[in-house]
CSV table of C-alpha atoms in Angstrom, one decimal:
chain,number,residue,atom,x,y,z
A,1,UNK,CA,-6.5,-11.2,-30.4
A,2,UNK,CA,-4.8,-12.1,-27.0
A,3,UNK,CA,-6.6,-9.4,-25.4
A,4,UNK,CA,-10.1,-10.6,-26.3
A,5,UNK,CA,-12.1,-12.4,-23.6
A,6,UNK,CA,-13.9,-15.9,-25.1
A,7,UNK,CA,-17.1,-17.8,-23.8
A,8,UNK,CA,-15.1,-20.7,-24.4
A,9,UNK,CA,-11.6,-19.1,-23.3
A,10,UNK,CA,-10.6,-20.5,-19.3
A,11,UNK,CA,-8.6,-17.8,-17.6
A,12,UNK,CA,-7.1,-17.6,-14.0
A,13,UNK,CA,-5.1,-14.5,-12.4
A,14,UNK,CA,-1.5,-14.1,-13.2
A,15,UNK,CA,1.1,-15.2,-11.2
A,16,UNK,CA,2.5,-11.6,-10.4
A,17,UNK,CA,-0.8,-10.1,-8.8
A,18,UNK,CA,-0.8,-8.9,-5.3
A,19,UNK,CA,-5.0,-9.4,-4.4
A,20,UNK,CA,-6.3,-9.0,-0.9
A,21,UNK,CA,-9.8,-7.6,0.0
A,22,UNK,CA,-10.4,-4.1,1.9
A,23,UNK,CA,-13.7,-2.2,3.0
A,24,UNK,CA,-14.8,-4.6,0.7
A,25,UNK,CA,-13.4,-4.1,-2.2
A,26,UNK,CA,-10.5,-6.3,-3.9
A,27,UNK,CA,-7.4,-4.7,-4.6
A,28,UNK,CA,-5.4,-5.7,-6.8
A,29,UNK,CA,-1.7,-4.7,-8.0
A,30,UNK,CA,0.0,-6.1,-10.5
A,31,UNK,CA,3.9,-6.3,-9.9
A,32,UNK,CA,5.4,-5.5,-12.6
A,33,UNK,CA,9.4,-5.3,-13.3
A,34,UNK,CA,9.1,-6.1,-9.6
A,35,UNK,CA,7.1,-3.1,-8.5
A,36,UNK,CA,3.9,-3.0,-7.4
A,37,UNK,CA,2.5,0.5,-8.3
A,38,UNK,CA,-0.3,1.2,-6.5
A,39,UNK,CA,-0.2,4.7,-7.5
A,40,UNK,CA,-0.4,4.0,-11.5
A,41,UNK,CA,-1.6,0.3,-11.6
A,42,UNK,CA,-4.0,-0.3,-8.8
A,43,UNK,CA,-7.4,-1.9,-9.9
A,44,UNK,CA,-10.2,-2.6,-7.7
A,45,UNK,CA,-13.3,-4.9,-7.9
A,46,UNK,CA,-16.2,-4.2,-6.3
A,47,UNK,CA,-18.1,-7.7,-4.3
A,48,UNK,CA,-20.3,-8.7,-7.3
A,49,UNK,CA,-16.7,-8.1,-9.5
A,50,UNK,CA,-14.9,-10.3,-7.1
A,51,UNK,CA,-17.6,-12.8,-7.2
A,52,UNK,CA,-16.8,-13.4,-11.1
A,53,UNK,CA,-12.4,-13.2,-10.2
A,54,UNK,CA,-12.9,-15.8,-7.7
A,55,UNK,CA,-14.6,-18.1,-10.5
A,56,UNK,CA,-11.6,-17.1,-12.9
A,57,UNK,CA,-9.6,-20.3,-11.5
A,58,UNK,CA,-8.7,-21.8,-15.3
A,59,UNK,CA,-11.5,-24.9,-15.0
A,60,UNK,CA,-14.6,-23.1,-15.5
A,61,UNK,CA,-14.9,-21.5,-18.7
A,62,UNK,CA,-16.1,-17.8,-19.6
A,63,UNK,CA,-19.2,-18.9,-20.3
A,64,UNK,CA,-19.8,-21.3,-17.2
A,65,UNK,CA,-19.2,-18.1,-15.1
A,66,UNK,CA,-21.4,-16.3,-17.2
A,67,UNK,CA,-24.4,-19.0,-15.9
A,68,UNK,CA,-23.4,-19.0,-13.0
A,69,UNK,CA,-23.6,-15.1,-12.0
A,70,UNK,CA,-26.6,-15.0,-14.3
A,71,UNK,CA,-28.8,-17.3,-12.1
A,72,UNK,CA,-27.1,-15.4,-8.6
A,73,UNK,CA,-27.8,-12.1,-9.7
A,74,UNK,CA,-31.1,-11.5,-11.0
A,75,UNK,CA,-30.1,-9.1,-14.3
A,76,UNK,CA,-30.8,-9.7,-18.3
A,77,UNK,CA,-28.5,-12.4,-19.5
A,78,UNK,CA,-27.5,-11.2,-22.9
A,79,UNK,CA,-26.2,-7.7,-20.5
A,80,UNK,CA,-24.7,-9.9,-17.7
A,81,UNK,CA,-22.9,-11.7,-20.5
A,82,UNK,CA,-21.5,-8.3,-22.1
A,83,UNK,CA,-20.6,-7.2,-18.8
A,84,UNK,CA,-18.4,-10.3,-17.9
A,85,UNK,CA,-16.9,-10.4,-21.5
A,86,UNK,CA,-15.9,-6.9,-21.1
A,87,UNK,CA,-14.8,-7.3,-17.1
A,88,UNK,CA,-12.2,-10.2,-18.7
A,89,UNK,CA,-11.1,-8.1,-21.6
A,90,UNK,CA,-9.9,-5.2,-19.7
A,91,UNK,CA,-8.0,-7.7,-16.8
A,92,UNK,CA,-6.7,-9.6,-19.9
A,93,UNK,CA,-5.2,-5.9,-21.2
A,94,UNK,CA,-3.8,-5.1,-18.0
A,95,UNK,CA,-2.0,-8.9,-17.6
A,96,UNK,CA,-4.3,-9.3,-14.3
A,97,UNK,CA,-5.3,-12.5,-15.4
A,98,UNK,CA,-4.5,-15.4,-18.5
A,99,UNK,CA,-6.0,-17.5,-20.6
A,100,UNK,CA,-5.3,-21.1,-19.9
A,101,UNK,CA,-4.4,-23.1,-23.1
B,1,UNK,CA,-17.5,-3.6,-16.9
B,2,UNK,CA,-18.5,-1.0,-14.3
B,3,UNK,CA,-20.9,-2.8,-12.4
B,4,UNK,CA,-18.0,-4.5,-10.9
B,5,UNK,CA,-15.1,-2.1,-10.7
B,6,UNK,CA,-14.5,-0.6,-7.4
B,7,UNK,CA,-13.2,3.1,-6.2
B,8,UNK,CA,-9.4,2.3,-7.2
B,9,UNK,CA,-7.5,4.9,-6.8
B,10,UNK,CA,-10.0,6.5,-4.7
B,11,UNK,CA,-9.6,4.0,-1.8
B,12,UNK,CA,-7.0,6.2,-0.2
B,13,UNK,CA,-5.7,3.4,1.6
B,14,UNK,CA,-3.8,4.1,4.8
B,15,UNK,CA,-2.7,2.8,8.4
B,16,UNK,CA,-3.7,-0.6,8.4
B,17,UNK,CA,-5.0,-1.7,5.0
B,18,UNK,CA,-2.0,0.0,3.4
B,19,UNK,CA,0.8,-1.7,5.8
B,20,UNK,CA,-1.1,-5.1,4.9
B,21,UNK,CA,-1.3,-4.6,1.4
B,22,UNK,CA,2.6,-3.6,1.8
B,23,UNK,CA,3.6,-6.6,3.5
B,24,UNK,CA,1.3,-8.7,0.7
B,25,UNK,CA,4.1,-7.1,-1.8
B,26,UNK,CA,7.4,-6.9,-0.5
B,27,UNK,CA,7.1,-10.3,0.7
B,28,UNK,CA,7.3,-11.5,-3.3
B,29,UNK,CA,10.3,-9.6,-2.9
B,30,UNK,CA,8.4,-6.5,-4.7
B,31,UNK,CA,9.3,-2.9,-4.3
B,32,UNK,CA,5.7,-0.6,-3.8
B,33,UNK,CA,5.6,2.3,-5.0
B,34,UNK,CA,2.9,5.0,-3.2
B,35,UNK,CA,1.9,8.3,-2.5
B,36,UNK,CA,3.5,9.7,0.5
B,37,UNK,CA,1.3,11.3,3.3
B,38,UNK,CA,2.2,13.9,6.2
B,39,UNK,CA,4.9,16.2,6.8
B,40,UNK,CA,6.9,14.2,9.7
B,41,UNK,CA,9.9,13.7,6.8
B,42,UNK,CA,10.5,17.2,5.9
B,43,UNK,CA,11.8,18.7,3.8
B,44,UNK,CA,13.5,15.0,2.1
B,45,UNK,CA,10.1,13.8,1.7
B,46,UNK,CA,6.8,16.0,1.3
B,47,UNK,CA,3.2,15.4,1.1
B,48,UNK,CA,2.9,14.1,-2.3
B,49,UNK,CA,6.1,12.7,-3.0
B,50,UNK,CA,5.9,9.1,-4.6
B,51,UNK,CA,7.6,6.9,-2.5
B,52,UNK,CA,9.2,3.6,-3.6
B,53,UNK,CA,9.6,0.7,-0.8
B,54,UNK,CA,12.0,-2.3,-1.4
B,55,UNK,CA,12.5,-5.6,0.9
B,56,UNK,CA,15.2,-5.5,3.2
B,57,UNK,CA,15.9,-8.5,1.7
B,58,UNK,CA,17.9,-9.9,5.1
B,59,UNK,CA,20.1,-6.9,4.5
B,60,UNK,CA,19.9,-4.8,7.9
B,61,UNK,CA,19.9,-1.3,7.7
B,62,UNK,CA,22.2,1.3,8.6
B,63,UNK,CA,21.8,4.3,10.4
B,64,UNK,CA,20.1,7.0,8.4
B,65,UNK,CA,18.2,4.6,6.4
B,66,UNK,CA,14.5,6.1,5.8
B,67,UNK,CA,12.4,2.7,6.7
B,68,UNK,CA,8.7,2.0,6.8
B,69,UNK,CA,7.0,0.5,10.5
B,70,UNK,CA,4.0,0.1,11.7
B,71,UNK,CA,3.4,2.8,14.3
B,72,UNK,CA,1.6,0.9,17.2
B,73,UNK,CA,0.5,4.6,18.6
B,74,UNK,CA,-0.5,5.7,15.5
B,75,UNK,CA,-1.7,2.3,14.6
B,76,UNK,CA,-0.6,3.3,10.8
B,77,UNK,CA,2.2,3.1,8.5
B,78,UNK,CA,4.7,5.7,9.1
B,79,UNK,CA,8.2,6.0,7.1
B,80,UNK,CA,11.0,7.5,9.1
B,81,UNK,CA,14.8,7.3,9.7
B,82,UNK,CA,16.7,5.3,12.0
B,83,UNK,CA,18.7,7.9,14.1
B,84,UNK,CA,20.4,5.5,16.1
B,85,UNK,CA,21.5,1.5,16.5
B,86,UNK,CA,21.0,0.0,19.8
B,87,UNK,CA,22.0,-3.5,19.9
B,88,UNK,CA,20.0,-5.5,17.6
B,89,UNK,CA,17.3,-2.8,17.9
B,90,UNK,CA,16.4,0.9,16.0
B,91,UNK,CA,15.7,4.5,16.7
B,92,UNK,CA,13.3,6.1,14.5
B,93,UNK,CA,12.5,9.1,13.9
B,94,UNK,CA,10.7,11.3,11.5
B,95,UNK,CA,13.0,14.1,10.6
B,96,UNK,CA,10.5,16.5,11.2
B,97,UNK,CA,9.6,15.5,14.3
B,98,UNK,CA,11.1,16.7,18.1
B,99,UNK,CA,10.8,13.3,19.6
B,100,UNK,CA,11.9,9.7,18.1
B,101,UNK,CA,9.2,7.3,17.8
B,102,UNK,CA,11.0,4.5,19.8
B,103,UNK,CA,13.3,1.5,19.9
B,104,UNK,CA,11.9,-1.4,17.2
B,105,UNK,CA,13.1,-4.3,16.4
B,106,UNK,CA,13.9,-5.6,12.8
B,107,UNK,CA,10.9,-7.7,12.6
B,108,UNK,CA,9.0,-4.5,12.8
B,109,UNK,CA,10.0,-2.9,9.9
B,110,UNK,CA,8.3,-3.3,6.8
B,111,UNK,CA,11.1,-2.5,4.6
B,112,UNK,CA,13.3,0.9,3.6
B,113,UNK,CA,12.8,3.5,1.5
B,114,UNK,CA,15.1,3.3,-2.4
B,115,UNK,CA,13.8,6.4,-4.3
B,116,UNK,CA,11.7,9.6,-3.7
B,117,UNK,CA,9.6,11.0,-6.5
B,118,UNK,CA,8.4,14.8,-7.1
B,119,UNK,CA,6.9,16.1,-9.8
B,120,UNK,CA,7.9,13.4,-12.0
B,121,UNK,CA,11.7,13.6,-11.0
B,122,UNK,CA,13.5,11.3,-8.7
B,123,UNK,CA,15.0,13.1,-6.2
B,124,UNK,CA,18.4,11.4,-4.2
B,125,UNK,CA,19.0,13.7,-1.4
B,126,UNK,CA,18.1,12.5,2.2
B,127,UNK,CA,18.8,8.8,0.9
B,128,UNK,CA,22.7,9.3,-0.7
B,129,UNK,CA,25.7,9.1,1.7
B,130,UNK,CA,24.7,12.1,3.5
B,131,UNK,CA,22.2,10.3,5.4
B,132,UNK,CA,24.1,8.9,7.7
B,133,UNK,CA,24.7,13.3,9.0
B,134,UNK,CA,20.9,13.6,9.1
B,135,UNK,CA,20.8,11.4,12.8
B,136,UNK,CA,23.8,13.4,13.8
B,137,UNK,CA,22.6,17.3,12.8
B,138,UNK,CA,19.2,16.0,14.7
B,139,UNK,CA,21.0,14.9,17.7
B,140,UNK,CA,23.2,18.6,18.2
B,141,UNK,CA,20.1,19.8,17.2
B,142,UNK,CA,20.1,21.1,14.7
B,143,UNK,CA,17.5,19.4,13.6
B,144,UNK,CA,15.3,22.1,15.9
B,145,UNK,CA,16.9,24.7,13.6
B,146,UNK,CA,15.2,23.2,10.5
B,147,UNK,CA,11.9,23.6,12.5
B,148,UNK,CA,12.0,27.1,12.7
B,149,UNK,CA,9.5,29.1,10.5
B,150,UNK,CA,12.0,31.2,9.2
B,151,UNK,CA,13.8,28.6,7.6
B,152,UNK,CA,10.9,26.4,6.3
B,153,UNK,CA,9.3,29.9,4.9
B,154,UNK,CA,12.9,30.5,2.9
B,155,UNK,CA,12.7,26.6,1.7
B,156,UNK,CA,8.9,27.3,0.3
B,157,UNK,CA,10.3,30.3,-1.9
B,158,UNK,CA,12.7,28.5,-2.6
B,159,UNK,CA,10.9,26.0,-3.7
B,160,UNK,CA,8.2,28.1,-5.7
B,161,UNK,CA,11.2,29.6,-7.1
B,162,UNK,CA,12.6,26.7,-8.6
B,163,UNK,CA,9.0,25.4,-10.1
């Protein structure tokens, strides 16, 4: 399924994302059919859930990142790892980031 | 997956967070499409309304054009029309509003207004060819007319009326 997040899988945001960080948070549109909809399509990560984008940058893999945020946070792998699977899938559906092949 | 998801929608982004976030946009040559705030543009563009922004795309625009600035009073985003063309520079105006804003330069705007949504219909009036007589019926004021409360009470009936 091309919507279905891998350990192994390297991803990395799409080229037509508008990102940019306020109070905090990171906003991000996608621009689609050259509009960026911030009424229907904005989606917004919270610091720890920008932490994990910024790592999206098609070297590491899923599961690097998933090591990574596990020893910075302190949190039950196997949950941190369900988290970050399901935090890809969704910004896979909504074409905010890719896979890299 | 919601440990890291933020408010969204729920930001209610505006002045300068929204005019950055704007500029992030239309400078990939983007329209933006957002919720309209304020009652400075009525009755072409309400509280509400979904507003669609496109680049100017080196196109300069004409008189009664509804453009989006940066408002240095206000120090927020405000989307009004240019009632007059001085030189290279614009007067804006909301049409609500008694007094312009003041003279900007084109650097200043952020880019101009293409379509006007309410209640899930487009709406074209205020942006067709008649927009160039909105500057004009302001300027004989008339404009001060369309203030009164007689008038903006027969427009709500109207309105409720028609929904």
């Amino acid at each position: 399924m091309e919507d279905e997040a891998t350990l192994e899988g390297r991803y990395r945001p799409s080229e037509d994302v508008v990102a940019r960080v306020i109070e905090g948070e990171l906003v991000i549109i996608p621009l689609k059919a050259g509009v960026g909809d911030m009424e229907d399509e904005l989606f917004s990560l919270n610091p720890t859930g920008r932490e994990v984008w910024n790592r999206f940058n098609g070297e590491r893999t899923l599961g690097e990142i998933v090591r990574e945020i596990a020893e910075e946070y302190e949190g039950e792998s196997a949950e941190i790892e369900r988290d970050i699977i399901g935090l890809a899938c969704v910004l896979l559906q909504r074409k905010l980031i890719s896979a890299v092949s | 997956m919601n440990g890291f998801t933020g408010g969204g929608g729920e930001l209610g982004l505006t002045g300068a967070d929204l005019t950055l976030l704007i500029r992030d946009v239309l400078a990939r040559g983007a329209s933006f499409r957002f919720l309209a705030r304020g009652s400075s543009m009525w009755p072409f563009i309400l509280e509400g309304d979904v507003v669609t922004l496109s680049p100017l795309n080196g196109e300069p625009p004409r008189i009664g054009e509804v453009v989006a600035f940066s408002h240095p009073r206000a120090k927020g985003l405000c989307i009004h029309r240019i009632v007059e063309i001085r030189g290279e520079k614009y007067l804006i105006g909301g049409d609500n509003n008694r007094r312009p804003d003041g003279v900007f330069a084109i650097s200043d705007l952020l880019g101009r207004v293409t379509r006007v949504e309410r209640n899930g219909k487009t709406l074209s009036f205020g942006l067709g060819p008649e927009k160039r007589w909105i500057p004009w019926l302001r300027r004989w004021g008339i404009s001060r007319w369309l203030h009164s409360r007689a008038v903006k009470t027969v427009y709500h009936l109207y309105r409720r009326v028609r929904e």
